[in-house]
mmCIF file of C-alpha atoms in Angstrom:
data_model
loop_
_atom_site.group_PDB
_atom_site.id
_atom_site.type_symbol
_atom_site.label_atom_id
_atom_site.label_comp_id
_atom_site.label_asym_id
_atom_site.label_seq_id
_atom_site.Cartn_x
_atom_site.Cartn_y
_atom_site.Cartn_z
ATOM 1 C CA MET A 14 -30.659 -0.880 21.745
ATOM 2 C CA LYS A 15 -27.620 -3.217 22.068
ATOM 3 C CA ILE A 16 -24.957 -2.587 18.966
ATOM 4 C CA LEU A 17 -21.887 -4.615 19.177
ATOM 5 C CA HIS A 18 -18.989 -2.781 17.306
ATOM 6 C CA THR A 19 -15.767 -4.232 15.757
ATOM 7 C CA ALA A 20 -13.492 -3.444 13.207
ATOM 8 C CA ASP A 21 -9.966 -3.951 11.469
ATOM 9 C CA TRP A 22 -10.465 -7.622 10.324
ATOM 10 C CA HIS A 23 -7.562 -7.426 7.748
ATOM 11 C CA VAL A 24 -8.878 -11.252 6.239
ATOM 12 C CA GLY A 25 -6.038 -12.300 3.831
ATOM 13 C CA LYS A 26 -3.139 -10.764 6.117
ATOM 14 C CA THR A 27 -0.033 -13.000 6.368
ATOM 15 C CA LEU A 28 2.746 -13.174 8.908
ATOM 16 C CA ARG A 29 6.194 -13.595 6.118
ATOM 17 C CA GLY A 30 3.842 -16.216 3.820
ATOM 18 C CA ARG A 31 2.357 -17.998 6.864
ATOM 19 C CA SER A 32 -1.564 -18.290 6.602
ATOM 20 C CA ARG A 33 -3.350 -16.100 9.133
ATOM 21 C CA ALA A 34 -6.899 -17.376 7.675
ATOM 22 C CA ASP A 35 -7.768 -20.403 10.488
ATOM 23 C CA GLU A 36 -6.754 -17.332 13.192
ATOM 24 C CA HIS A 37 -9.284 -15.545 11.164
ATOM 25 C CA ARG A 38 -12.475 -17.880 11.062
ATOM 26 C CA ALA A 39 -11.575 -18.564 14.721
ATOM 27 C CA VAL A 40 -11.489 -15.118 15.871
ATOM 28 C CA LEU A 41 -14.798 -14.339 13.780
ATOM 29 C CA ASP A 42 -16.814 -17.519 15.076
ATOM 30 C CA GLU A 43 -16.249 -15.705 18.145
ATOM 31 C CA ILE A 44 -17.367 -12.326 17.241
ATOM 32 C CA ILE A 45 -20.424 -13.802 15.913
ATOM 33 C CA ALA A 46 -20.540 -16.288 18.929
ATOM 34 C CA ILE A 47 -20.809 -12.581 21.492
ATOM 35 C CA ALA A 48 -23.139 -11.436 19.091
ATOM 36 C CA GLU A 49 -25.756 -14.482 19.355
ATOM 37 C CA GLU A 50 -25.573 -14.302 23.080
ATOM 38 C CA GLU A 51 -25.581 -10.808 23.698
ATOM 39 C CA VAL A 52 -28.758 -10.878 21.498
ATOM 40 C CA VAL A 53 -27.292 -7.748 19.515
ATOM 41 C CA ASP A 54 -29.983 -5.414 17.331
ATOM 42 C CA LEU A 55 -27.570 -4.032 15.669
ATOM 43 C CA VAL A 56 -23.402 -4.946 14.085
ATOM 44 C CA LEU A 57 -21.282 -1.644 13.212
ATOM 45 C CA VAL A 58 -17.789 -3.114 11.197
ATOM 46 C CA ALA A 59 -15.713 -0.064 10.879
ATOM 47 C CA GLY A 60 -13.526 -0.924 7.657
ATOM 48 C CA ASP A 61 -10.702 -2.546 6.881
ATOM 49 C CA GLN A 62 -12.151 -6.334 6.169
ATOM 50 C CA PHE A 63 -9.574 -6.855 3.882
ATOM 51 C CA ASP A 64 -6.183 -6.603 4.164
ATOM 52 C CA ARG A 65 -5.765 -5.865 0.311
ATOM 53 C CA ALA A 66 -7.725 -4.290 -2.568
ATOM 54 C CA VAL A 67 -7.447 -7.319 -4.306
ATOM 55 C CA PRO A 68 -8.891 -9.950 -1.915
ATOM 56 C CA THR A 69 -8.098 -13.732 -3.119
ATOM 57 C CA PRO A 70 -11.556 -15.980 -2.842
ATOM 58 C CA GLU A 71 -10.135 -17.603 0.732
ATOM 59 C CA SER A 72 -9.984 -13.858 2.187
ATOM 60 C CA GLU A 73 -13.328 -13.419 0.113
ATOM 61 C CA GLN A 74 -15.443 -16.456 1.845
ATOM 62 C CA ILE A 75 -14.284 -15.922 5.548
ATOM 63 C CA VAL A 76 -15.521 -11.847 5.317
ATOM 64 C CA TYR A 77 -18.654 -12.457 3.653
ATOM 65 C CA ASP A 78 -19.492 -15.634 5.439
ATOM 66 C CA ALA A 79 -18.867 -14.019 8.667
ATOM 67 C CA LEU A 80 -21.545 -10.890 7.776
ATOM 68 C CA LEU A 81 -23.802 -13.419 6.285
ATOM 69 C CA ARG A 82 -23.721 -15.242 10.003
ATOM 70 C CA LEU A 83 -23.794 -12.166 11.316
ATOM 71 C CA ALA A 84 -26.770 -11.104 10.058
ATOM 72 C CA GLN A 85 -28.354 -14.727 10.631
ATOM 73 C CA THR A 86 -27.948 -13.485 14.147
ATOM 74 C CA GLY A 87 -31.068 -11.305 13.660
ATOM 75 C CA ALA A 88 -29.233 -8.828 13.921
ATOM 76 C CA GLN A 89 -28.632 -5.632 11.540
ATOM 77 C CA VAL A 90 -25.232 -5.194 9.912
ATOM 78 C CA VAL A 91 -23.546 -2.300 8.598
ATOM 79 C CA VAL A 92 -19.877 -2.150 7.452
ATOM 80 C CA ILE A 93 -18.058 0.176 5.997
ATOM 81 C CA ALA A 94 -15.171 0.422 3.684
ATOM 82 C CA GLY A 95 -11.930 1.006 4.730
ATOM 83 C CA ASN A 96 -8.235 2.338 2.975
ATOM 84 C CA HIS A 97 -7.125 -1.388 2.694
ATOM 85 C CA ASP A 98 -10.980 -2.234 1.077
ATOM 86 C CA ASN A 99 -11.653 -2.010 -2.270
ATOM 87 C CA PRO A 100 -14.474 0.764 -2.766
ATOM 88 C CA ARG A 101 -15.083 -0.548 -6.315
ATOM 89 C CA ARG A 102 -15.477 -4.386 -4.928
ATOM 90 C CA LEU A 103 -17.638 -3.614 -1.886
ATOM 91 C CA SER A 104 -20.177 -1.166 -4.159
ATOM 92 C CA ALA A 105 -20.441 -4.467 -6.592
ATOM 93 C CA VAL A 106 -21.389 -6.923 -3.831
ATOM 94 C CA ARG A 107 -23.538 -4.368 -1.887
ATOM 95 C CA PRO A 108 -26.986 -5.419 -3.490
ATOM 96 C CA LEU A 109 -26.497 -9.091 -2.565
ATOM 97 C CA LEU A 110 -25.737 -8.470 1.216
ATOM 98 C CA GLU A 111 -28.756 -6.117 1.012
ATOM 99 C CA LEU A 112 -30.726 -9.671 0.268
ATOM 100 C CA ALA A 113 -29.104 -10.449 3.579
ATOM 101 C CA ASP A 114 -30.304 -6.896 5.717
ATOM 102 C CA ILE A 115 -26.694 -5.950 5.821
ATOM 103 C CA THR A 116 -25.634 -2.585 4.304
ATOM 104 C CA ALA A 117 -22.289 -2.102 2.647
ATOM 105 C CA ALA A 118 -21.279 1.444 2.584
ATOM 106 C CA SER A 119 -18.048 1.908 0.101
ATOM 107 C CA ARG A 120 -18.338 5.802 0.009
ATOM 108 C CA VAL A 121 -19.075 9.229 1.847
ATOM 109 C CA THR A 122 -22.455 10.235 -0.249
ATOM 110 C CA PRO A 123 -25.336 12.853 0.942
ATOM 111 C CA PRO A 124 -27.532 11.688 3.629
ATOM 112 C CA ASP A 125 -30.147 11.538 1.045
ATOM 113 C CA LYS A 126 -28.120 9.224 -0.850
ATOM 114 C CA GLY A 127 -27.468 6.682 1.357
ATOM 115 C CA GLY A 128 -24.818 8.146 3.833
ATOM 116 C CA VAL A 129 -27.199 8.285 6.557
ATOM 117 C CA LEU A 130 -29.534 5.130 7.400
ATOM 118 C CA HIS A 131 -32.635 4.860 10.065
ATOM 119 C CA LEU A 132 -32.686 1.431 11.001
ATOM 120 C CA ALA A 133 -35.552 0.850 12.806
ATOM 121 C CA THR A 134 -35.026 -2.362 15.064
ATOM 122 C CA ALA A 135 -36.174 -5.398 17.471
ATOM 123 C CA SER A 136 -35.575 -3.109 20.800
ATOM 124 C CA GLY A 137 -38.472 -0.471 19.408
ATOM 125 C CA GLU A 138 -36.474 2.257 18.153
ATOM 126 C CA THR A 139 -34.719 3.799 15.431
ATOM 127 C CA ALA A 140 -31.122 4.056 14.586
ATOM 128 C CA CYS A 141 -29.946 7.026 12.776
ATOM 129 C CA ILE A 142 -26.438 5.982 11.564
ATOM 130 C CA ALA A 143 -24.155 8.437 9.800
ATOM 131 C CA LEU A 144 -21.701 6.386 6.981
ATOM 132 C CA PHE A 145 -18.078 7.379 6.819
ATOM 133 C CA PRO A 146 -15.888 5.114 5.064
ATOM 134 C CA PHE A 147 -12.041 6.249 4.586
ATOM 135 C CA GLN A 148 -11.619 9.540 2.828
ATOM 136 C CA SER A 149 -8.786 9.802 1.040
ATOM 137 C CA LYS A 150 -6.453 13.095 1.100
ATOM 138 C CA ARG A 151 -5.895 12.626 -2.453
ATOM 139 C CA GLY A 152 -9.730 13.041 -3.300
ATOM 140 C CA ILE A 153 -9.578 16.262 -1.224
ATOM 141 C CA VAL A 154 -6.211 17.870 -2.106
ATOM 142 C CA ARG A 155 -5.270 18.690 -5.874
ATOM 143 C CA ALA A 156 -2.647 16.894 -7.126
ATOM 144 C CA GLU A 157 -0.688 19.752 -7.741
ATOM 145 C CA ALA A 158 -0.869 21.667 -3.916
ATOM 146 C CA LEU A 159 0.585 18.189 -2.390
ATOM 147 C CA MET A 160 3.894 19.297 -5.227
ATOM 148 C CA THR A 161 3.886 23.329 -4.166
ATOM 149 C CA GLY A 162 1.773 24.138 -1.209
ATOM 150 C CA ASP A 163 2.997 23.832 2.717
ATOM 151 C CA PRO A 164 2.055 20.335 4.135
ATOM 152 C CA ASP A 165 0.429 21.949 7.032
ATOM 153 C CA ASP A 166 -2.386 24.025 4.651
ATOM 154 C CA HIS A 167 -2.965 20.424 3.215
ATOM 155 C CA GLN A 168 -4.092 18.505 6.583
ATOM 156 C CA LYS A 169 -6.068 21.581 7.471
ATOM 157 C CA GLU A 170 -7.762 21.143 4.462
ATOM 158 C CA TYR A 171 -8.565 17.766 4.826
ATOM 159 C CA ALA A 172 -9.447 18.306 8.453
ATOM 160 C CA ASP A 173 -12.119 20.818 7.197
ATOM 161 C CA ARG A 174 -13.155 18.537 4.683
ATOM 162 C CA CYS A 175 -14.098 15.947 6.938
ATOM 163 C CA ARG A 176 -15.676 18.107 9.250
ATOM 164 C CA ALA A 177 -17.734 19.298 7.190
ATOM 165 C CA ILE A 178 -18.381 15.871 6.073
ATOM 166 C CA ALA A 179 -19.623 14.953 9.581
ATOM 167 C CA ARG A 180 -21.615 17.932 10.136
ATOM 168 C CA ALA A 181 -23.491 16.977 6.684
ATOM 169 C CA LEU A 182 -24.125 14.043 7.809
ATOM 170 C CA CYS A 183 -25.172 14.492 11.453
ATOM 171 C CA THR A 184 -27.567 17.390 10.885
ATOM 172 C CA GLY A 185 -30.158 14.186 10.887
ATOM 173 C CA PHE A 186 -29.517 13.648 14.843
ATOM 174 C CA ALA A 187 -32.524 13.821 16.660
ATOM 175 C CA ALA A 188 -33.880 13.561 20.033
ATOM 176 C CA ASP A 189 -36.343 10.520 19.330
ATOM 177 C CA THR A 190 -33.551 8.639 17.333
ATOM 178 C CA VAL A 191 -30.008 6.323 18.843
ATOM 179 C CA ASN A 192 -27.618 8.134 17.007
ATOM 180 C CA LEU A 193 -25.122 6.443 15.913
ATOM 181 C CA VAL A 194 -21.573 7.109 13.982
ATOM 182 C CA VAL A 195 -19.039 4.603 11.572
ATOM 183 C CA ALA A 196 -15.871 5.703 10.488
ATOM 184 C CA HIS A 197 -12.956 4.909 9.549
ATOM 185 C CA LEU A 198 -10.312 7.941 10.556
ATOM 186 C CA THR A 199 -7.565 9.008 12.021
ATOM 187 C CA VAL A 200 -8.380 10.913 15.066
ATOM 188 C CA VAL A 201 -5.932 13.547 16.766
ATOM 189 C CA GLY A 202 -5.147 11.835 20.029
ATOM 190 C CA ALA A 203 -5.299 7.897 19.357
ATOM 191 C CA MET A 204 -2.640 5.538 20.058
ATOM 192 C CA ALA A 205 -1.272 3.562 16.802
ATOM 193 C CA GLY A 206 -1.422 -0.156 17.588
ATOM 194 C CA GLY A 207 1.619 -0.714 14.991
ATOM 195 C CA GLY A 208 -0.038 -2.351 11.952
ATOM 196 C CA GLU A 209 -0.930 0.090 10.355
ATOM 197 C CA ARG A 210 -0.121 1.686 6.944
ATOM 198 C CA THR A 211 1.455 4.494 8.341
ATOM 199 C CA ALA A 212 0.815 6.787 5.515
ATOM 200 C CA HIS A 213 -2.280 7.155 6.004
ATOM 201 C CA ILE A 214 -2.083 6.972 10.094
ATOM 202 C CA PHE A 215 0.286 10.384 10.251
ATOM 203 C CA ASP A 216 -0.721 11.872 7.375
ATOM 204 C CA TYR A 217 -4.940 11.354 7.105
ATOM 205 C CA TYR A 218 -6.662 12.948 10.833
ATOM 206 C CA VAL A 219 -9.398 14.986 11.789
ATOM 207 C CA PRO A 220 -10.221 16.065 15.267
ATOM 208 C CA ALA A 221 -12.534 14.307 17.846
ATOM 209 C CA ASP A 222 -14.731 17.614 18.251
ATOM 210 C CA ILE A 223 -16.298 16.632 14.868
ATOM 211 C CA PHE A 224 -18.426 14.744 15.936
ATOM 212 C CA PRO A 225 -21.102 16.337 17.584
ATOM 213 C CA VAL A 226 -22.718 15.850 21.052
ATOM 214 C CA GLU A 227 -25.955 14.284 20.023
ATOM 215 C CA ALA A 228 -24.063 11.256 19.086
ATOM 216 C CA HIS A 229 -24.604 8.525 21.410
ATOM 217 C CA TYR A 230 -21.682 6.553 19.748
ATOM 218 C CA VAL A 231 -18.746 6.971 17.391
ATOM 219 C CA ALA A 232 -17.257 3.204 16.288
ATOM 220 C CA LEU A 233 -14.154 4.085 14.523
ATOM 221 C CA GLY A 234 -11.777 2.014 12.507
ATOM 222 C CA HIS A 235 -8.286 2.304 11.433
ATOM 223 C CA ILE A 236 -6.145 2.422 14.575
ATOM 224 C CA HIS A 237 -5.686 -1.328 15.555
ATOM 225 C CA LYS A 238 -5.137 -0.742 19.694
ATOM 226 C CA PRO A 239 -8.993 -0.415 20.994
ATOM 227 C CA GLN A 240 -9.210 2.560 23.004
ATOM 228 C CA ARG A 241 -11.101 5.662 24.490
ATOM 229 C CA ILE A 242 -10.985 8.674 22.415
ATOM 230 C CA PRO A 243 -11.687 12.053 24.649
ATOM 231 C CA GLY A 244 -14.711 14.259 22.823
ATOM 232 C CA ARG A 245 -17.995 15.718 23.266
ATOM 233 C CA CYS A 246 -19.834 12.238 22.999
ATOM 234 C CA PRO A 247 -18.164 8.587 23.122
ATOM 235 C CA ILE A 248 -15.463 7.989 21.116
ATOM 236 C CA ARG A 249 -14.261 4.256 20.286
ATOM 237 C CA TYR A 250 -11.565 2.442 18.540
ATOM 238 C CA ALA A 251 -12.599 -1.357 18.283
ATOM 239 C CA GLY A 252 -8.812 -2.147 17.368
ATOM 240 C CA SER A 253 -7.576 -5.380 15.751
ATOM 241 C CA PRO A 254 -9.522 -8.785 16.721
ATOM 242 C CA PHE A 255 -6.144 -10.759 17.359
ATOM 243 C CA ALA A 256 -2.204 -9.846 16.803
ATOM 244 C CA LEU A 257 -1.812 -9.310 13.236
ATOM 245 C CA ASP A 258 2.014 -8.758 13.270
ATOM 246 C CA PHE A 259 4.969 -8.377 15.541
ATOM 247 C CA GLY A 260 4.338 -4.243 15.859
ATOM 248 C CA GLU A 261 1.053 -4.503 17.542
ATOM 249 C CA ALA A 262 2.794 -5.187 21.343
ATOM 250 C CA HIS A 263 -0.748 -3.949 23.195
ATOM 251 C CA GLY A 264 -2.048 -7.444 23.763
ATOM 252 C CA GLU A 265 -5.636 -6.207 23.951
ATOM 253 C CA HIS A 266 -7.920 -7.569 21.525
ATOM 254 C CA SER A 267 -11.647 -7.013 21.700
ATOM 255 C CA VAL A 268 -14.914 -6.166 20.400
ATOM 256 C CA ILE A 269 -17.347 -3.547 21.902
ATOM 257 C CA LEU A 270 -20.532 -3.962 22.825
ATOM 258 C CA ILE A 271 -23.246 -0.748 23.576
ATOM 259 C CA GLU A 272 -26.299 -0.617 25.125
ATOM 260 C CA ALA A 273 -28.176 2.824 23.588
ATOM 261 C CA GLU A 274 -31.675 4.351 24.199
ATOM 262 C CA THR A 275 -33.054 7.934 23.640
ATOM 263 C CA GLY A 276 -31.887 10.379 26.072
ATOM 264 C CA LYS A 277 -29.996 8.336 28.151
ATOM 265 C CA PRO A 278 -26.198 8.188 27.846
ATOM 266 C CA ALA A 279 -24.608 5.087 26.313
ATOM 267 C CA ARG A 280 -23.839 2.031 28.302
ATOM 268 C CA ILE A 281 -20.311 0.496 26.714
ATOM 269 C CA GLU A 282 -18.188 -2.591 27.334
ATOM 270 C CA ARG A 283 -15.830 -4.053 25.908
ATOM 271 C CA VAL A 284 -15.431 -7.532 25.650
ATOM 272 C CA PRO A 285 -12.003 -9.692 25.317
ATOM 273 C CA LEU A 286 -11.387 -11.348 22.346
ATOM 274 C CA LYS A 287 -9.311 -14.964 22.961
ATOM 275 C CA SER A 288 -8.945 -16.394 19.537
ATOM 276 C CA GLY A 289 -5.349 -16.174 17.231
ATOM 277 C CA ARG A 290 -2.717 -17.116 17.751
ATOM 278 C CA ALA A 291 0.264 -14.015 20.000
ATOM 279 C CA LEU A 292 3.160 -13.499 18.669
ATOM 280 C CA THR A 293 6.371 -13.264 20.596
ATOM 281 C CA THR A 294 9.755 -11.850 20.817
ATOM 282 C CA ILE A 295 12.837 -13.490 22.386
ATOM 283 C CA ARG A 296 15.814 -12.898 23.065
ATOM 284 C CA GLY A 297 19.426 -14.193 24.229
ATOM 285 C CA SER A 298 22.558 -16.211 23.014
ATOM 286 C CA SER A 299 22.901 -19.495 22.063
ATOM 287 C CA LEU A 300 22.218 -20.803 25.534
ATOM 288 C CA GLU A 301 20.210 -18.642 26.781
ATOM 289 C CA LEU A 302 17.804 -19.717 24.243
ATOM 290 C CA GLU A 303 18.108 -23.665 24.007
ATOM 291 C CA GLN A 304 16.623 -22.876 27.361
ATOM 292 C CA LEU A 305 13.555 -21.725 26.688
ATOM 293 C CA ALA A 306 13.669 -24.173 23.896
ATOM 294 C CA GLY A 307 9.987 -26.132 23.854
ATOM 295 C CA THR A 308 8.598 -23.178 25.991
ATOM 296 C CA THR A 309 6.871 -20.815 23.711
ATOM 297 C CA GLY A 310 3.925 -23.153 23.103
ATOM 298 C CA ASP A 311 2.169 -22.310 19.746
ATOM 299 C CA ASP A 312 3.210 -18.823 19.632
ATOM 300 C CA PHE A 313 4.731 -17.663 16.043
ATOM 301 C CA LEU A 314 8.073 -16.355 17.190
ATOM 302 C CA ARG A 315 10.661 -13.417 16.416
ATOM 303 C CA VAL A 316 14.311 -14.424 17.535
ATOM 304 C CA ILE A 317 17.077 -12.019 18.280
ATOM 305 C CA VAL A 318 20.301 -14.017 19.060
ATOM 306 C CA GLU A 319 23.123 -11.720 20.587
ATOM 307 C CA GLU A 320 25.809 -12.904 19.324
ATOM 308 C CA ALA A 321 28.218 -12.757 16.751
ATOM 309 C CA PRO A 322 27.148 -14.482 13.244
ATOM 310 C CA LEU A 323 28.008 -17.792 12.308
ATOM 311 C CA PRO A 324 27.700 -20.034 9.309
ATOM 312 C CA GLY A 325 24.037 -22.120 9.971
ATOM 313 C CA LEU A 326 23.125 -20.280 13.515
ATOM 314 C CA ALA A 327 19.946 -19.508 12.391
ATOM 315 C CA GLU A 328 19.089 -22.766 10.938
ATOM 316 C CA ARG A 329 20.196 -24.127 14.458
ATOM 317 C CA VAL A 330 17.564 -21.687 15.762
ATOM 318 C CA ARG A 331 14.835 -22.525 13.183
ATOM 319 C CA ASP A 332 15.438 -26.287 14.506
ATOM 320 C CA MET A 333 15.322 -25.281 18.290
ATOM 321 C CA PHE A 334 11.894 -23.226 17.725
ATOM 322 C CA PRO A 335 10.029 -24.962 14.779
ATOM 323 C CA GLN A 336 7.231 -21.745 15.401
ATOM 324 C CA VAL A 337 9.813 -19.602 14.191
ATOM 325 C CA VAL A 338 8.866 -16.386 11.792
ATOM 326 C CA ASP A 339 11.838 -14.106 11.861
ATOM 327 C CA VAL A 340 15.299 -14.868 12.909
ATOM 328 C CA ILE A 341 17.419 -11.311 13.950
ATOM 329 C CA VAL A 342 21.343 -12.034 14.838
ATOM 330 C CA SER A 343 22.215 -8.837 16.499
ATOM 331 C CA ARG A 344 26.212 -8.788 17.279
ATOM 332 C CA PRO A 345 26.693 -7.818 21.092
ATOM 333 C CA GLY A 346 26.484 -4.340 22.090
ATOM 334 C CA GLU A 347 24.685 -3.676 18.776
ATOM 335 C CA THR A 348 21.394 -3.818 20.731
ATOM 336 C CA ALA A 349 20.794 -0.153 20.227
ATOM 337 C CA ALA A 350 21.562 -1.252 16.159
ATOM 338 C CA GLU A 351 18.669 -3.967 16.251
ATOM 339 C CA PRO A 352 15.652 -3.020 13.888
ATOM 340 C CA GLU A 353 12.830 -3.259 16.351
ATOM 341 C CA THR A 354 12.414 -0.019 15.325
ATOM 342 C CA ILE A 355 11.046 -0.457 12.963
ATOM 343 C CA ASP A 356 8.542 -3.518 12.318
ATOM 344 C CA PRO A 357 9.657 -6.582 9.917
ATOM 345 C CA SER A 358 6.566 -7.064 9.063
ATOM 346 C CA GLU A 359 6.560 -3.685 7.018
ATOM 347 C CA LEU A 360 9.810 -5.035 5.227
ATOM 348 C CA ARG A 361 8.374 -5.692 2.116
ATOM 349 C CA ASP A 362 6.174 -2.363 2.092
ATOM 350 C CA PRO A 363 7.908 0.241 -0.461
ATOM 351 C CA GLN A 364 7.465 3.231 1.655
ATOM 352 C CA THR A 365 9.275 1.927 4.566
ATOM 353 C CA GLN A 366 11.775 0.504 2.417
ATOM 354 C CA PHE A 367 12.156 4.104 0.861
ATOM 355 C CA GLN A 368 11.960 5.508 4.559
ATOM 356 C CA ARG A 369 15.329 2.846 5.752
ATOM 357 C CA TYR A 370 16.855 4.359 2.723
ATOM 358 C CA ILE A 371 17.220 7.618 2.604
ATOM 359 C CA ARG A 372 17.948 6.978 6.922
ATOM 360 C CA GLU A 373 20.665 5.213 5.802
ATOM 361 C CA ARG A 374 22.347 7.676 3.510
ATOM 362 C CA GLY A 375 21.945 10.261 5.934
ATOM 363 C CA ILE A 376 19.453 11.954 3.842
ATOM 364 C CA GLU A 377 17.128 14.608 5.662
ATOM 365 C CA GLY A 378 13.954 14.068 3.557
ATOM 366 C CA GLU A 379 10.593 14.189 5.666
ATOM 367 C CA GLU A 380 9.157 16.199 2.649
ATOM 368 C CA LEU A 381 10.664 13.153 0.165
ATOM 369 C CA VAL A 382 8.995 10.498 2.341
ATOM 370 C CA LYS A 383 5.458 12.364 2.379
ATOM 371 C CA LEU A 384 5.448 13.006 -1.466
ATOM 372 C CA PHE A 385 6.870 9.250 -1.748
ATOM 373 C CA GLY A 386 4.038 8.128 -0.085
ATOM 374 C CA GLU A 387 1.408 10.194 -2.368
ATOM 375 C CA LEU A 388 2.585 8.452 -5.205
ATOM 376 C CA LEU A 389 2.190 5.411 -3.594
ATOM 377 C CA GLU A 390 -1.413 6.196 -3.168
ATOM 378 C CA ASP A 391 -2.104 6.878 -6.532
ATOM 379 C CA GLU A 392 -0.618 4.027 -8.332
ATOM 380 C CA TYR A 393 -2.772 1.992 -5.806
ATOM 381 C CA ALA A 394 -5.155 4.308 -6.312
ATOM 382 C CA SER A 395 -4.932 3.648 -10.406
ATOM 383 C CA ALA A 396 -4.114 -0.362 -9.802
ATOM 384 C CA THR A 397 -7.756 -0.438 -8.250
ATOM 385 C CA THR A 398 -10.079 1.345 -10.752
#
């Protein structure tokens, strides 16, 4: 059985108001071409198809067209909801997707109510697939406990519940099936890619040993850096298909191909993706930057100007580099204070702004930040219900 694993498309993501729609179309074309060329039996899309809970019509057109075209390659397609996706919207279109042989899972459900799939593939083997969409802590830890209890106890409760969910979903793994998990989770040991929603990365995590040794492969979404997680079975993040913001400096973008059969270990190959524009940071004085003008191709640029601020300086830089997205003026000797420790793409994110506010005022507020994050999540949940 040949399987393609992809995740974290984040269609609808913009870069300071610049659309990435054409890049998304190009990279999804590339993924579809790989599925067709490799004649895959099964495509696993591990969450965060969209970048926001209420996507634009253009974003919906891009995502659903890509899913339909993946199904037209002859593969069976399985898609789960991530933390950026709206589970109600995915549930609403599920009956239509099923007509095209696409299975969509919006929430964690019991094995006998859709939480586990048994799919016969063209290879002649049957895939047993445990579906583990994003599970919010809000659905596990009660609000009053979050306000009064110990955060370590909250995390343990979350991890224990996820372990119980994984155990229930994987109970049916058998020796005569290819056993797969597709999940949108943070697993201990993962290295963040730089563009993830921090509140859902650091406060929502599970140990790798929740996945059983009987699993041929665990297809993960949520972390944007492609990577292998040590565990009792093969566990992988596919990562984002191209650089979504300047925080993603790892430079690795791919899908994963898996060949699996009963009774044998899976063979795993990472296939690089080439679509999408590079996001590049350059720095120097005005004179040094002038020497780089015309050498950066069509890369989106973040330019750090290392000299005293002057009227019209940012405009001069933008004239030199038409593809500039950010211009940051850093006084000589202030390199340690440049805002590069904070992902500029998140400056409009309320949680990042709150963290900056209390840090700039010398407030010790780790617990305050966590509570603020929970309030944000509750507001996000109420907006999507």
